[in-house]
Amino acid sequence: MVGKKSGKALKREEGWEYLKRDDQILALRLQNEQRLSGKVRDHKNRDRALAQENSGEAPPSPAPEVEMEDEEGEMEDPDTLNQPGFGSKTVVIHPGSQNLRIGLGGDALPKSLPMVVARKWKESESEEDGGEPRPKRIKSEEDSFEEPEKLLGEEFAKQFMAASAELKSRMRNNKRRVLPAPKELVLSYNKKVEAETIPEHNDPHRIEWTEIPPGEKNAPDYITGHAALRIPDNSRPRYKLFWPLRQGWPNEKDYATKRLLYEDTVIILEEAIKSQLGLRRKKEWRQYDCVFVIPDLYERAYVTAMLEILMRELRFKRVCFIQESLAATFGAGYTSACVVDVGAQKTSICCVEDGMCVEDSRINLKYGGADVTELFIKMMLYDHFPYAEINLRRRYDFLLAEELKQKCCTMNEAEMSVQHYDFHLRVSGQDTRKYTFKTYDEVMLAAMGFFNPSMFENSSKLNGRRKLIDRSYDLYDNSPNDPVSTAQNEVYQKVAPFEHDESSMLLATNGETSAGTPSKERPQQAFNLMNRFGDNLDATPRSSKAGSRSPETVGTPLAGGDSGTPALNAEELNGALSQSSKVVRNEPLPIMSLDEAVLLSIMHGARGDDKKTRDFLGGVMLTGGGSLTPSFHSFLEERLRELRPGYAKDIMIGSPPRELDGQVVMWKGGSVFGKLTQTNDTWINQIEWDRLGSRVLAYKTIWVW
């Protein structure tokens, strides 16, 4: 017969189309089969109900009606999300550098506990490095600490005095009343303060410390959660605190191996699920789904490691991932916003538009509320703080410093006056001591560190970076393939400008820049077919060489004749990006003033569109515990208006609606995302994980993996 093809020819043509159709990809094929089986099951149930009605039998209790899928897409039943108990089989996890928030999808609010584990160790963290305190003090030649004015170094003293003078000038310009010689009042009072001793039985708020059973063998190997922070520093045996996440990165500094780092992560999650969710038996976990919240500017190695932990160690039924800023908009109910998340040790900024994170607008800065706490303590020590022995490496002092920051710090200029405070120092095995002290501008200058991050202690934040976990590389051409952002690259460029010479860059082969990683060169391997199998099965698939769409302008057009960054036309910008995208540079610490970072993110997110710029400026949403400082919203709004007076009427800083706590809004968004049963195609089940491993992420993320 003319035109008939042989069997060999058909097989050859099918081979040429390998993995070119959706029905050939396992992840998509299983997804379609699941939808089809759901349709068949619903039709069978309806036919069975009709047959029983016709035969006169009493029909069974009807299942809740759901709208059927049509040929073009699926419809979501709006009443399903509000049913009692809906989402009770979904565990939502949002880990942070300091706190872990975990709960069931049906819960109104999550459970919050410290992201820490205490392990038996030869010495506690306060005894390491010869007992060096934090903040670090300068000693004199006689091996004794200097006077408070010289205790923290000349550089800090100059910065403190300059910031204080600038704040005083700002208050005068705003017609605020400035007290005469307020510093002398504070210093004279703090120098005379002596502690008042209160017997423990007379202290109504005494602390229940974690009791350690006597004997090395009887003591538990590890303790997690709030109990870990209440272990006495001089316990027998000693315990040391380990934090698996620091500055939003895996904590490579305090761990000797990568296995121990991930093992502590598993322990913290397991104990949280057992103690906070009441799921004591691990066999029950196989019936639960898991929604895991990850950073906007994530690292592939971190996401793949978390996927392996959730599927292999915790054995959840299904797992899906959602980015933090997108989760914040889900929790707040916004379709577009500029999300500013001020956490304990990192601050992330990202523009969200139509349910997607704008990739080029993502910024990750390595400072947060913990830096404000340390800066506040340093300023108080400079002003003769009565408890001069405070050491943030000690657990009870760390908790005391956090309490003082929340109690004293503000960003309201109207509250700037000499204030009187008191606190109680509670140490295990000792009587309670009561101190009083006075403050003036320290309460505001510490919080203003977000807008002058050079005052923070940034020298040790990169210690141990890349010691255990290397960057992610493309499987085929060995080029770094971690996600990048043009806004983040501009932050790196402002922090550490560099010249395009052979000593400061390495040529990359995939046309992408990896500014977020140091330039440790990966050894080039000869092509070997066997390298595609075995240990490399879980490696990432080849990334596309086509970058994201280039913005039309670099500068933001300003109304009223104000000029920002000089604008470039499309050809100049594409040329500049093509040059900068060929390098892999060393990794500086991403630090920038918060107000400038917000404008930079919006500039790259709007891509030169004036309407989008106004929409993002009018939809800035603050989340995270670091943004709970009183008047933080209004202060940031004022700073943005000073930088962009042409957009002064459009700028508006908001908080999550419905009186939702900014610390849990991202967890709430993950809970909402996990309830989207008909429109969420990002679930990864055990079959897909067993067959594809981490490669399944290329088909199961709502962003470009």
XYZ file of C-alpha atoms in Angstrom:
705
model
C 0.000 0.000 0.000
C 1.385 3.373 -1.037
C 2.469 5.585 1.867
C 2.433 2.865 4.498
C 5.348 3.026 6.963
C 7.113 0.055 8.404
C 7.294 -0.669 12.114
C 10.992 0.259 12.222
C 10.243 3.638 10.652
C 7.518 4.368 13.198
C 9.815 3.445 16.095
C 12.536 5.630 14.635
C 10.158 8.597 14.428
C 9.016 8.020 18.012
C 12.649 8.052 19.109
C 13.158 11.411 17.452
C 10.216 12.797 19.466
C 11.470 11.470 22.785
C 10.332 13.740 25.636
C 8.909 16.267 23.187
C 5.279 15.586 24.140
C 3.678 16.029 27.536
C 2.314 12.487 27.567
C 5.921 11.166 27.492
C 6.977 12.975 30.698
C 6.295 10.954 33.824
C 5.344 13.856 36.075
C 2.825 15.274 33.601
C 1.543 11.831 32.599
C 0.771 10.884 36.203
C -0.929 14.226 36.700
C -3.239 13.642 33.708
C -3.953 10.076 34.816
C -4.912 11.320 38.277
C -7.334 13.836 36.791
C -8.857 11.193 34.543
C -9.245 8.714 37.395
C -10.974 11.418 39.450
C -13.448 12.023 36.621
C -14.159 8.324 36.265
C -14.676 7.929 40.018
C -17.134 10.838 40.142
C -19.134 9.509 37.183
C -19.298 6.034 38.729
C -20.573 7.451 41.993
C -23.281 9.390 40.203
C -24.320 6.374 38.100
C -24.482 4.229 41.237
C -26.649 6.818 42.991
C -29.039 7.017 40.000
C -29.300 3.216 39.791
C -30.182 2.961 43.487
C -32.840 5.656 43.131
C -34.458 3.848 40.179
C -34.495 0.507 42.058
C -36.188 2.092 45.048
C -33.292 1.574 47.450
C -32.326 4.288 49.857
C -29.407 6.148 48.281
C -26.277 6.584 50.372
C -25.470 9.953 51.877
C -24.373 12.145 48.971
C -20.811 13.329 48.781
C -20.251 17.072 48.723
C -20.836 18.358 45.238
C -17.851 19.789 43.411
C -17.801 21.484 40.066
C -16.514 19.193 37.330
C -13.555 20.009 35.188
C -14.275 21.211 31.671
C -12.086 20.830 28.634
C -10.247 24.085 29.153
C -9.457 23.993 32.855
C -10.622 23.264 36.350
C -13.015 25.172 38.559
C -12.459 25.647 42.252
C -15.393 25.362 44.619
C -15.214 28.549 46.721
C -17.043 26.963 49.662
C -14.549 24.112 49.933
C -11.820 26.293 51.409
C -14.076 27.286 54.309
C -15.250 23.817 55.279
C -14.382 22.809 58.848
C -11.376 20.521 58.955
C -10.396 21.240 55.364
C -6.604 21.161 55.097
C -6.261 19.161 58.317
C -4.182 16.600 56.417
C -1.652 19.195 55.244
C 1.425 20.216 57.251
C 2.707 23.734 56.469
C 6.358 24.444 57.374
C 8.103 27.819 57.256
C 11.666 27.621 58.626
C 13.671 30.709 59.497
C 17.079 31.625 60.827
C 15.707 32.051 64.352
C 12.168 30.638 64.462
C 10.297 27.734 62.918
C 6.599 28.117 62.205
C 4.684 24.909 61.701
C 1.043 23.909 61.781
C -1.753 22.089 60.006
C -3.470 23.695 57.055
C -6.730 23.869 58.967
C -5.240 25.811 61.898
C -5.890 29.523 62.234
C -2.320 30.282 63.372
C 0.908 28.261 63.406
C 2.996 27.105 66.329
C 6.236 29.091 66.662
C 9.367 27.671 68.271
C 13.116 28.366 68.035
C 14.874 26.738 65.068
C 17.595 25.332 67.316
C 18.863 22.063 68.746
C 21.084 21.677 71.841
C 23.602 18.805 71.699
C 25.908 17.423 74.354
C 29.266 19.106 73.841
C 32.567 19.665 75.607
C 31.718 23.345 76.220
C 28.800 25.698 75.746
C 28.763 28.409 73.091
C 29.533 31.084 75.727
C 32.752 29.256 76.669
C 34.100 28.922 73.134
C 36.954 31.101 71.862
C 38.204 31.593 75.407
C 34.879 32.993 76.597
C 35.017 35.997 74.225
C 31.797 37.990 74.856
C 29.456 39.411 72.219
C 29.463 42.319 71.537
C 33.241 42.111 71.431
C 35.027 44.378 73.938
C 38.473 45.929 73.670
C 40.908 45.131 76.463
C 43.695 47.356 77.776
C 47.322 46.372 78.214
C 46.563 45.136 81.761
C 44.129 42.583 80.261
C 41.144 44.458 81.663
C 38.257 45.993 79.757
C 38.475 49.636 78.725
C 36.137 52.392 79.860
C 32.652 52.285 78.295
C 33.477 55.108 75.848
C 36.465 53.126 74.530
C 35.051 49.652 75.114
C 33.732 49.095 71.582
C 36.429 50.856 69.578
C 36.937 54.292 68.090
C 35.187 53.432 64.822
C 31.911 52.579 66.555
C 32.174 55.683 68.763
C 32.517 57.902 65.673
C 29.571 56.242 63.935
C 27.422 56.530 67.059
C 28.202 60.209 67.547
C 27.613 60.991 63.865
C 24.257 59.177 63.845
C 23.223 60.938 67.052
C 24.095 64.366 65.621
C 22.216 63.575 62.403
C 19.112 62.536 64.350
C 19.257 65.714 66.444
C 19.461 67.818 63.265
C 16.567 65.887 61.758
C 14.392 66.507 64.802
C 15.135 70.225 64.715
C 14.236 70.408 61.041
C 10.930 68.687 61.877
C 10.267 71.261 64.649
C 10.751 68.667 67.381
C 11.788 69.804 70.856
C 15.337 68.738 71.753
C 16.231 68.544 75.440
C 19.390 70.361 76.601
C 22.210 67.922 77.444
C 20.092 64.741 77.468
C 23.139 62.473 77.232
C 24.565 63.799 80.490
C 21.298 62.946 82.248
C 21.446 59.377 80.951
C 25.129 58.855 81.780
C 24.921 60.334 85.272
C 21.967 58.097 86.158
C 23.318 54.847 84.665
C 26.669 55.245 86.442
C 25.010 55.271 89.862
C 22.646 52.329 89.406
C 23.187 49.279 91.582
C 21.348 45.976 91.308
C 18.532 45.126 93.711
C 18.526 41.477 94.771
C 15.192 39.645 94.908
C 15.052 36.148 96.457
C 13.823 33.524 94.036
C 10.774 32.629 96.137
C 9.665 36.295 95.983
C 9.919 36.479 92.187
C 6.442 35.850 90.713
C 7.850 35.533 87.157
C 10.697 33.153 87.858
C 11.793 30.948 84.983
C 11.401 27.193 84.848
C 14.818 26.047 83.661
C 15.289 22.802 81.729
C 16.437 20.154 84.168
C 19.191 17.805 83.007
C 19.209 14.352 84.649
C 22.431 13.734 86.591
C 24.984 11.550 84.879
C 26.412 11.547 81.366
C 24.425 8.487 80.288
C 21.088 9.701 81.640
C 21.264 13.097 79.926
C 19.488 13.225 76.528
C 21.659 13.501 73.430
C 19.740 16.523 72.152
C 16.997 18.960 73.191
C 15.005 21.157 70.800
C 12.631 24.111 70.909
C 12.096 26.472 73.831
C 13.566 23.928 76.256
C 16.942 24.208 74.486
C 17.152 27.948 75.256
C 16.386 27.291 78.933
C 19.293 24.909 79.531
C 21.679 26.479 82.075
C 25.026 27.459 80.549
C 26.879 25.630 83.328
C 24.862 22.407 83.055
C 26.435 18.989 83.592
C 27.050 17.727 80.962
C 27.530 20.812 78.814
C 25.201 21.532 75.891
C 25.884 23.675 72.846
C 23.216 25.326 70.709
C 23.244 24.629 66.958
C 21.196 26.715 64.511
C 20.886 24.957 61.106
C 20.045 28.236 59.336
C 21.988 31.488 59.678
C 21.391 34.641 57.592
C 18.939 32.590 55.527
C 21.731 30.206 54.467
C 22.606 26.744 55.774
C 24.899 27.219 58.774
C 28.181 25.830 57.465
C 30.274 27.644 60.065
C 29.276 25.600 63.139
C 29.131 22.161 61.500
C 31.946 19.821 60.557
C 30.044 17.856 57.907
C 27.028 18.359 55.713
C 25.453 15.184 57.108
C 25.352 16.623 60.640
C 23.806 19.848 59.354
C 20.946 18.043 57.639
C 20.593 15.605 60.536
C 19.903 18.472 62.941
C 17.345 19.868 60.497
C 15.552 16.518 60.471
C 15.625 16.320 64.281
C 14.106 19.797 64.688
C 11.323 19.070 62.188
C 10.555 15.647 63.652
C 10.348 16.920 67.222
C 8.189 19.875 66.136
C 5.725 17.587 64.341
C 5.514 15.276 67.357
C 5.264 17.928 70.074
C 3.403 20.760 68.326
C 1.080 18.856 65.979
C 0.481 15.803 68.156
C 1.519 13.321 65.448
C 3.556 10.960 67.603
C 3.824 8.018 65.216
C 5.767 8.427 61.992
C 3.457 5.946 60.260
C 0.737 8.615 60.384
C 2.870 11.085 58.470
C 2.474 9.099 55.250
C -1.149 10.243 55.155
C -0.207 13.945 55.261
C 0.816 16.407 52.572
C 3.447 19.089 53.201
C 3.740 22.686 51.964
C 7.286 24.019 52.442
C 8.019 27.778 52.223
C 11.407 28.646 50.673
C 13.204 31.992 50.090
C 12.520 34.005 46.941
C 16.186 33.978 45.941
C 16.757 30.364 46.905
C 19.699 28.058 46.305
C 19.068 24.852 44.389
C 21.173 22.751 46.751
C 19.021 23.863 49.696
C 15.704 23.122 47.949
C 16.805 19.689 46.720
C 18.123 18.825 50.196
C 14.816 19.839 51.793
C 12.907 17.801 49.220
C 14.993 14.732 50.058
C 14.425 15.248 53.794
C 10.665 15.634 53.404
C 10.264 12.635 51.090
C 12.883 10.208 52.378
C 13.288 11.020 56.079
C 9.847 12.348 57.034
C 7.987 10.274 54.399
C 5.188 12.699 53.611
C 2.601 11.628 51.076
C 3.088 14.687 48.845
C 5.252 17.814 48.963
C 5.077 21.195 47.233
C 7.139 24.388 47.492
C 6.124 28.041 47.487
C 8.276 31.172 47.628
C 8.043 33.502 50.629
C 6.826 36.659 48.877
C 4.224 34.754 46.890
C 3.053 33.088 50.106
C 2.759 36.537 51.731
C 0.414 37.755 48.989
C -1.634 34.551 49.288
C -1.942 35.089 53.032
C -2.850 38.774 52.684
C -5.152 38.287 49.696
C -3.251 40.616 47.348
C -2.738 40.021 43.627
C 0.260 42.338 43.348
C 2.508 43.941 45.941
C 6.090 44.723 46.843
C 6.741 42.411 49.785
C 9.422 43.509 52.281
C 10.153 40.711 54.745
C 12.315 41.844 57.681
C 13.363 38.682 59.457
C 15.725 37.955 62.322
C 18.912 37.757 60.239
C 17.914 38.518 56.661
C 15.696 40.963 54.807
C 14.175 39.978 51.468
C 12.364 42.211 48.980
C 10.411 41.014 45.960
C 7.672 42.368 43.694
C 4.739 40.029 43.072
C 2.540 40.553 40.037
C -0.475 38.436 39.056
C 0.464 35.598 41.355
C 4.100 35.343 40.249
C 7.334 36.684 41.717
C 9.069 39.064 39.326
C 12.439 37.320 39.087
C 14.594 40.375 38.419
C 13.174 42.240 41.438
C 14.366 39.758 44.088
C 16.790 41.151 46.682
C 18.213 39.370 49.713
C 20.042 41.462 52.340
C 21.933 39.905 55.240
C 20.672 41.898 58.211
C 17.570 41.777 60.377
C 16.111 42.148 63.835
C 18.988 40.304 65.539
C 21.402 42.957 64.253
C 19.201 45.668 65.775
C 19.308 43.809 69.101
C 23.111 43.678 69.110
C 23.424 47.313 68.020
C 21.057 48.427 70.789
C 23.128 46.582 73.403
C 26.339 48.158 72.052
C 24.833 51.640 72.295
C 23.658 50.997 75.831
C 27.101 49.725 76.838
C 28.568 52.945 75.445
C 26.171 54.863 77.709
C 27.242 52.986 80.877
C 24.608 50.256 80.867
C 24.383 49.066 84.507
C 24.561 45.378 83.559
C 27.961 45.743 81.880
C 28.656 41.981 81.853
C 25.906 41.249 79.324
C 27.027 38.645 76.779
C 24.769 37.672 73.880
C 26.512 34.300 73.665
C 24.870 33.355 76.963
C 21.331 32.068 76.560
C 19.682 34.090 79.315
C 21.417 37.284 78.153
C 20.286 36.649 74.583
C 16.657 36.333 75.689
C 17.046 39.427 77.901
C 18.409 41.492 75.001
C 15.485 40.485 72.776
C 13.077 41.484 75.536
C 14.743 44.886 75.987
C 14.671 45.578 72.245
C 10.949 44.849 72.018
C 10.296 46.907 75.136
C 12.386 49.999 74.373
C 13.034 50.462 70.648
C 10.820 52.778 68.620
C 10.990 54.848 65.421
C 8.612 57.584 66.554
C 10.392 60.908 66.982
C 7.616 62.139 69.272
C 8.706 59.564 71.866
C 12.304 60.760 71.843
C 13.034 61.824 75.397
C 14.904 60.577 78.434
C 13.023 57.393 79.369
C 13.286 55.266 82.511
C 13.157 51.455 82.247
C 13.807 48.468 84.454
C 14.439 44.766 83.877
C 14.985 41.599 85.895
C 18.023 39.405 85.357
C 17.239 35.756 86.039
C 20.097 33.240 86.066
C 19.820 29.570 86.944
C 20.909 28.925 90.531
C 21.087 32.635 91.465
C 18.735 35.181 92.987
C 16.932 37.557 90.670
C 18.554 40.950 90.189
C 16.577 44.059 89.311
C 18.241 46.866 87.325
C 17.006 50.293 86.299
C 18.446 52.435 83.510
C 17.701 55.431 81.328
C 17.822 55.844 77.556
C 17.597 58.692 75.089
C 18.290 58.344 71.357
C 19.614 54.749 71.518
C 16.077 53.382 71.222
C 15.661 55.004 67.797
C 19.214 54.900 66.460
C 19.352 51.109 66.891
C 16.234 50.605 64.754
C 17.545 53.130 62.231
C 20.377 50.697 61.558
C 18.197 49.319 58.743
C 18.909 52.583 56.923
C 22.583 52.704 57.938
C 23.654 49.013 57.912
C 27.355 49.869 58.210
C 26.738 50.203 61.967
C 25.876 46.505 62.202
C 28.497 43.882 62.997
C 29.017 42.399 59.520
C 32.576 41.095 59.741
C 31.764 37.451 60.555
C 28.630 36.833 58.514
C 30.488 35.181 55.620
C 32.628 32.946 57.837
C 32.359 29.316 56.774
C 30.453 30.140 53.603
C 30.804 27.361 50.979
C 32.802 25.244 53.430
C 30.402 22.284 53.154
C 27.851 22.969 50.425
C 29.031 23.922 46.973
C 26.962 25.909 44.541
C 24.710 24.068 42.094
C 26.122 23.307 38.644
C 24.470 22.465 35.366
C 24.631 18.779 34.542
C 25.838 19.258 30.979
C 28.193 22.244 30.840
C 29.293 22.546 34.525
C 28.209 26.184 34.759
C 26.574 27.581 37.931
C 22.788 27.545 37.624
C 21.512 29.002 40.897
C 18.764 31.591 40.316
C 19.971 35.139 39.830
C 18.391 38.573 39.868
C 19.473 41.768 38.155
C 18.433 43.729 41.255
C 20.610 41.531 43.486
C 23.512 41.875 41.048
C 23.203 45.641 41.295
C 23.372 45.358 45.087
C 26.626 43.394 44.747
C 27.946 46.005 42.348
C 27.201 48.832 44.798
C 28.774 46.924 47.704
C 31.938 45.843 45.903
C 32.486 47.380 42.454
C 34.876 45.395 40.322
C 36.739 45.764 37.052
C 36.372 43.335 34.165
C 39.819 41.778 34.231
C 41.096 38.222 34.328
C 41.905 38.307 38.044
C 38.395 39.231 39.175
C 36.151 37.071 37.015
C 35.702 33.664 35.491
C 34.010 33.221 32.154
C 30.758 31.339 32.396
C 29.412 29.200 29.591
C 25.662 29.466 30.034
C 25.228 33.190 29.609
C 24.045 33.719 33.198
C 25.735 35.465 36.071
C 26.062 33.881 39.465
C 26.878 36.889 41.569
C 25.466 35.265 44.658
C 28.250 32.676 44.867
C 32.024 32.871 45.225
C 34.255 32.174 42.263
C 35.591 28.787 43.280
C 36.184 27.130 39.948
C 34.610 23.741 39.415
C 37.018 21.288 37.756
C 36.137 20.592 34.162
C 35.301 16.954 33.537
C 35.769 15.136 30.292
C 32.556 14.068 28.615
C 31.581 10.629 29.807
C 28.244 9.009 29.162
C 28.415 7.187 32.490
C 28.516 10.526 34.284
C 24.900 11.009 33.218
C 23.880 8.082 35.428
C 24.632 6.812 38.912
C 25.413 9.655 41.298
C 24.354 12.306 38.788
C 20.796 11.045 38.421
C 19.497 13.697 40.797
C 21.422 16.520 39.160
C 19.500 19.373 37.653
C 18.443 19.295 34.002
C 20.079 21.572 31.531
C 19.055 25.147 31.999
C 17.900 27.304 29.161
C 20.406 29.685 27.625
C 17.657 32.220 27.065
C 17.637 34.690 29.907
C 14.651 36.563 31.209
C 13.299 39.476 29.220
C 15.558 42.506 29.601
C 14.002 45.628 31.112
C 13.579 48.476 28.713
C 15.121 51.049 31.025
C 17.430 50.948 33.988
C 16.329 54.187 35.554
C 12.892 54.878 36.939
C 11.177 57.856 35.313
C 10.296 60.399 37.959
C 7.388 62.774 37.895
C 7.992 66.438 38.357
C 11.338 66.478 36.655
C 13.172 64.452 39.303
C 15.880 62.248 37.930
C 16.908 58.891 39.321
C 19.384 56.486 37.831
C 20.246 57.548 34.256
C 18.074 55.680 31.774
C 19.535 53.545 29.016
C 17.900 52.586 25.782
C 17.252 48.946 24.934
C 20.434 48.435 22.890
C 22.724 49.937 25.548
C 21.025 47.954 28.292
C 21.216 44.656 26.418
C 24.894 45.292 25.764
C 25.562 46.055 29.419
C 23.673 42.978 30.582
C 25.427 40.756 28.067
C 28.782 41.937 29.401
C 27.874 41.572 33.081
C 26.227 38.180 32.553
C 29.480 36.612 31.390
C 31.196 36.762 34.741
C 31.111 34.761 37.938
C 32.381 37.048 40.654
C 33.401 36.731 44.260
C 30.605 36.914 46.789
C 30.502 40.087 48.883
C 28.034 40.480 51.726
C 24.806 41.969 50.290
C 24.228 45.051 52.451
C 22.263 48.155 51.437
C 20.024 50.734 53.054
C 16.482 49.364 53.235
C 14.797 52.328 51.535
C 17.244 52.246 48.616
C 16.799 48.482 48.279
C 13.007 48.820 48.101
C 13.259 51.401 45.300
C 15.825 49.260 43.486
C 13.558 46.211 43.615
C 10.579 48.205 42.346
C 12.678 49.692 39.549
C 13.630 46.245 38.258
C 10.163 44.840 38.906
C 8.351 47.584 36.962
C 10.804 47.385 34.010
C 10.392 51.081 33.277
C 6.574 51.008 33.270
C 5.377 54.102 35.118
C 1.989 52.588 35.973
C 3.580 49.471 37.485
C 6.011 51.637 39.411
C 3.133 53.542 40.989
C 1.243 50.325 41.718
C 4.220 48.751 43.485
C 4.995 51.944 45.438
C 1.380 52.036 46.578
C 1.401 48.367 47.561
C 4.492 47.939 49.740
C 3.679 45.327 52.396
C 5.901 44.845 55.459
C 6.118 41.384 57.005
C 8.414 39.629 59.469
C 9.158 40.171 63.135
C 11.790 42.828 62.438
C 9.096 45.185 61.115
C 7.099 45.191 64.381
C 9.057 48.138 65.793
C 6.572 50.947 66.535
C 6.273 53.532 63.730
C 8.514 51.488 61.413
C 5.937 51.739 58.616
C 5.602 55.520 58.748
C 9.370 56.029 58.997
C 10.040 53.897 55.899
C 7.245 55.693 54.057
C 8.799 59.059 54.905
C 12.236 57.921 53.721
C 10.835 56.705 50.405
C 9.069 60.017 49.841
C 12.300 61.886 50.491
C 14.080 59.789 47.853
C 11.230 59.938 45.309
C 9.314 63.208 45.814
C 7.695 62.848 42.397
C 5.847 59.749 43.621
C 5.055 61.094 47.112
C 1.281 60.802 46.624
C 1.509 57.199 45.436
C 3.799 55.785 48.141
C 1.972 53.808 50.790
C 3.373 51.297 53.281
C 0.905 48.765 54.574
C 0.771 45.737 56.815
C -1.113 42.462 56.332
C -4.887 43.032 56.465
C -7.449 41.622 58.910
C -5.090 42.314 61.834
C -2.960 39.347 60.788
C 0.421 39.159 62.499
C 3.190 40.002 60.043
C 5.298 37.173 61.436
C 2.850 34.460 60.344
C 1.416 35.874 57.106
C 3.776 33.767 54.973
C 2.813 30.610 56.827
C -0.837 31.562 56.334
C -0.206 31.954 52.607
C 1.335 28.488 52.484
C -1.770 27.157 54.211
C -4.018 28.772 51.592
C -1.818 27.452 48.783
C -2.072 23.918 50.130
C -5.888 24.080 50.050
C -6.064 24.774 46.297
C -6.938 21.210 45.411
C -8.122 21.778 41.840
C -5.613 24.366 40.617
C -2.422 23.275 42.376
C -0.377 21.067 40.032
C 2.883 21.396 41.974
C 2.466 18.403 44.290
C 5.320 15.877 44.199
C 4.302 12.379 45.256
C 6.415 9.418 46.294
C 6.289 7.691 42.888
C 7.658 10.761 41.107
C 10.326 11.208 43.760
C 11.414 7.550 43.637
C 11.763 7.576 39.838
C 13.003 11.103 39.092
C 14.477 12.399 42.333
C 15.106 16.144 42.451
C 14.785 16.368 38.653
C 11.020 16.391 39.133
C 11.320 20.000 40.350
C 11.750 21.101 36.729
C 8.101 20.117 36.136
C 6.605 20.792 39.566
C 7.400 24.414 40.429
C 5.291 27.416 39.499
C 8.448 29.371 38.693
C 11.240 28.598 36.222
C 13.462 26.033 37.932
